[in-house]
XYZ file of C-alpha atoms in Angstrom:
186
model
C 8.209 77.480 63.045
C 9.290 80.889 64.014
C 9.376 84.160 62.116
C 10.846 87.432 62.211
C 9.503 90.782 61.403
C 10.910 94.455 61.593
C 9.509 97.826 62.800
C 11.340 101.167 62.330
C 10.752 103.114 65.516
C 11.713 106.792 66.609
C 14.257 104.744 68.941
C 15.730 102.663 66.552
C 15.189 99.385 64.656
C 13.138 96.587 66.276
C 12.869 92.945 65.458
C 9.933 90.759 66.448
C 9.855 87.121 66.850
C 6.686 85.195 66.501
C 5.480 81.500 66.095
C 2.539 82.973 63.804
C 0.135 83.295 66.538
C 1.928 85.003 69.601
C 4.946 87.450 70.021
C 8.008 85.562 71.757
C 10.556 88.639 71.383
C 10.527 92.066 70.638
C 13.743 94.137 71.137
C 16.038 96.323 69.311
C 18.084 94.830 66.371
C 21.464 95.152 68.072
C 20.642 93.727 71.221
C 22.613 90.349 71.656
C 19.597 88.256 72.942
C 18.099 87.297 69.667
C 20.786 88.087 67.002
C 22.240 84.775 66.883
C 18.879 83.147 65.954
C 17.941 85.865 63.280
C 19.644 84.289 60.120
C 17.801 81.115 60.563
C 14.384 82.694 61.119
C 12.241 83.179 57.732
C 11.033 86.913 57.499
C 7.081 87.424 57.225
C 5.639 90.881 57.611
C 2.113 89.618 57.049
C 1.434 87.692 60.134
C -1.741 89.077 62.005
C 0.450 89.142 65.447
C 3.127 91.271 64.001
C 0.498 93.394 62.198
C -1.107 94.021 65.588
C 2.213 94.580 67.448
C 2.899 97.272 64.633
C -0.208 98.717 65.132
C 0.313 98.554 69.023
C 3.766 100.342 68.476
C 2.475 102.890 66.043
C -0.092 104.102 68.687
C 2.365 103.874 71.456
C 5.075 106.230 69.514
C 2.153 108.350 69.006
C 2.146 109.261 72.479
C -1.175 107.150 73.548
C -1.829 104.014 75.557
C -2.765 101.651 72.961
C -5.476 100.333 75.010
C -5.079 96.582 73.684
C -3.009 93.616 74.216
C -0.945 91.682 71.823
C -1.032 87.790 72.264
C 2.594 86.817 74.168
C 4.272 83.703 74.328
C 7.007 84.411 77.136
C 9.196 81.943 77.730
C 11.248 81.987 81.379
C 11.066 80.507 84.967
C 7.981 80.932 86.906
C 9.491 83.789 88.795
C 10.291 85.717 85.751
C 6.784 85.132 84.441
C 5.570 86.360 87.586
C 7.752 89.647 87.416
C 6.567 90.006 83.701
C 3.099 89.555 84.870
C 3.480 92.426 87.206
C 5.244 94.772 84.416
C 2.191 94.468 82.166
C 0.049 95.949 85.110
C 2.095 99.243 85.220
C -0.102 101.895 83.864
C 0.965 103.861 80.680
C 2.739 107.254 81.748
C 3.580 106.025 85.335
C 6.661 104.306 86.700
C 7.351 101.716 89.803
C 10.576 100.884 91.599
C 12.363 97.586 91.791
C 11.498 97.387 95.190
C 7.699 97.745 94.265
C 8.155 94.852 91.740
C 9.871 92.924 94.359
C 7.018 93.472 96.995
C 4.237 92.479 94.318
C 6.136 89.479 93.260
C 6.730 88.310 96.917
C 2.652 88.804 97.527
C 1.911 87.069 94.553
C 4.452 84.152 95.231
C 3.266 83.883 99.161
C 6.744 85.092 100.404
C 7.657 87.254 103.233
C 9.948 89.405 100.991
C 11.671 89.257 97.427
C 15.109 90.581 96.715
C 15.216 93.717 94.786
C 18.186 92.435 92.917
C 16.046 89.090 91.920
C 13.092 91.369 90.762
C 15.501 93.487 88.566
C 17.364 90.419 87.062
C 13.800 89.137 86.000
C 13.131 92.607 84.608
C 16.195 92.654 82.825
C 15.459 89.371 81.269
C 12.082 90.406 79.769
C 11.816 89.118 76.183
C 9.206 91.566 74.885
C 10.449 94.904 75.425
C 8.129 98.011 75.335
C 4.971 96.184 75.359
C 6.059 94.359 78.564
C 7.313 97.682 80.060
C 10.201 97.170 81.664
C 11.118 100.588 80.992
C 8.829 101.877 83.400
C 10.905 100.519 86.525
C 13.371 102.857 88.101
C 15.497 102.568 91.194
C 13.869 103.420 94.531
C 15.928 106.453 94.963
C 14.476 107.967 91.573
C 17.622 106.858 89.587
C 17.300 105.635 85.940
C 19.224 102.272 86.155
C 19.280 99.298 83.877
C 17.748 98.952 80.409
C 18.872 96.546 77.841
C 18.228 99.126 74.898
C 20.222 101.485 76.884
C 19.453 104.647 79.060
C 18.976 107.104 76.141
C 16.250 104.576 74.997
C 14.565 104.294 78.352
C 14.412 108.221 78.800
C 12.909 108.563 75.272
C 10.408 105.698 76.055
C 9.458 107.409 79.326
C 9.114 110.576 77.514
C 6.731 109.203 74.835
C 4.576 108.303 77.789
C 4.630 112.090 78.852
C 6.829 111.157 81.998
C 8.957 114.185 83.040
C 12.283 112.463 83.187
C 13.917 115.426 84.656
C 12.728 114.254 88.192
C 15.049 111.194 87.839
C 18.794 110.938 88.632
C 21.256 109.394 86.126
C 24.623 107.494 86.077
C 27.676 110.088 86.342
C 28.821 108.781 83.007
C 25.424 109.173 81.237
C 25.283 112.840 80.547
C 28.498 112.625 78.679
C 27.091 110.106 76.373
C 23.241 111.137 76.079
C 23.390 113.494 73.084
C 25.500 111.274 70.964
C 23.325 108.251 71.653
C 20.112 110.412 70.940
C 21.817 111.770 67.651
C 22.635 108.225 66.638
C 19.104 107.255 66.899
C 17.800 109.953 64.668
């Protein structure tokens, strides 16, 4: 049986899905990945794993590295799981490029090279946002690209970790919507 639990974060309401022992999903409530499943899941706030995840998130949103892991059950292809394992090694307060992730994945899979697009697609399918820190992956040229929760949230998450986001470039259309998105989250 799977259960749902919610967490009200500074960047929006987060939904967590767990089998009772490990976390299989963590994302923003309006994201489409899990919403079709939510009505059929029983809500439980008292599961040890979701309590642990909430404690992790409290520490994280307090601007500190939680320093512990939450039990995860990540469902995906072996390639996706390899990429997600790489994401888990990115230190708090740092970023890496999609190219870096692709190179590490190629090395782990004993390949000569790996497509940045393939690595990016795997990053984009990460089922446990924030805890598996896909927001720490940026473009090789310093651009902030792609985040399932939206670029405004990506920036806020990076800033939560003390990262100076002014050094990154933004898509042209982003600046017009940035303040509106930030206002909606507060």
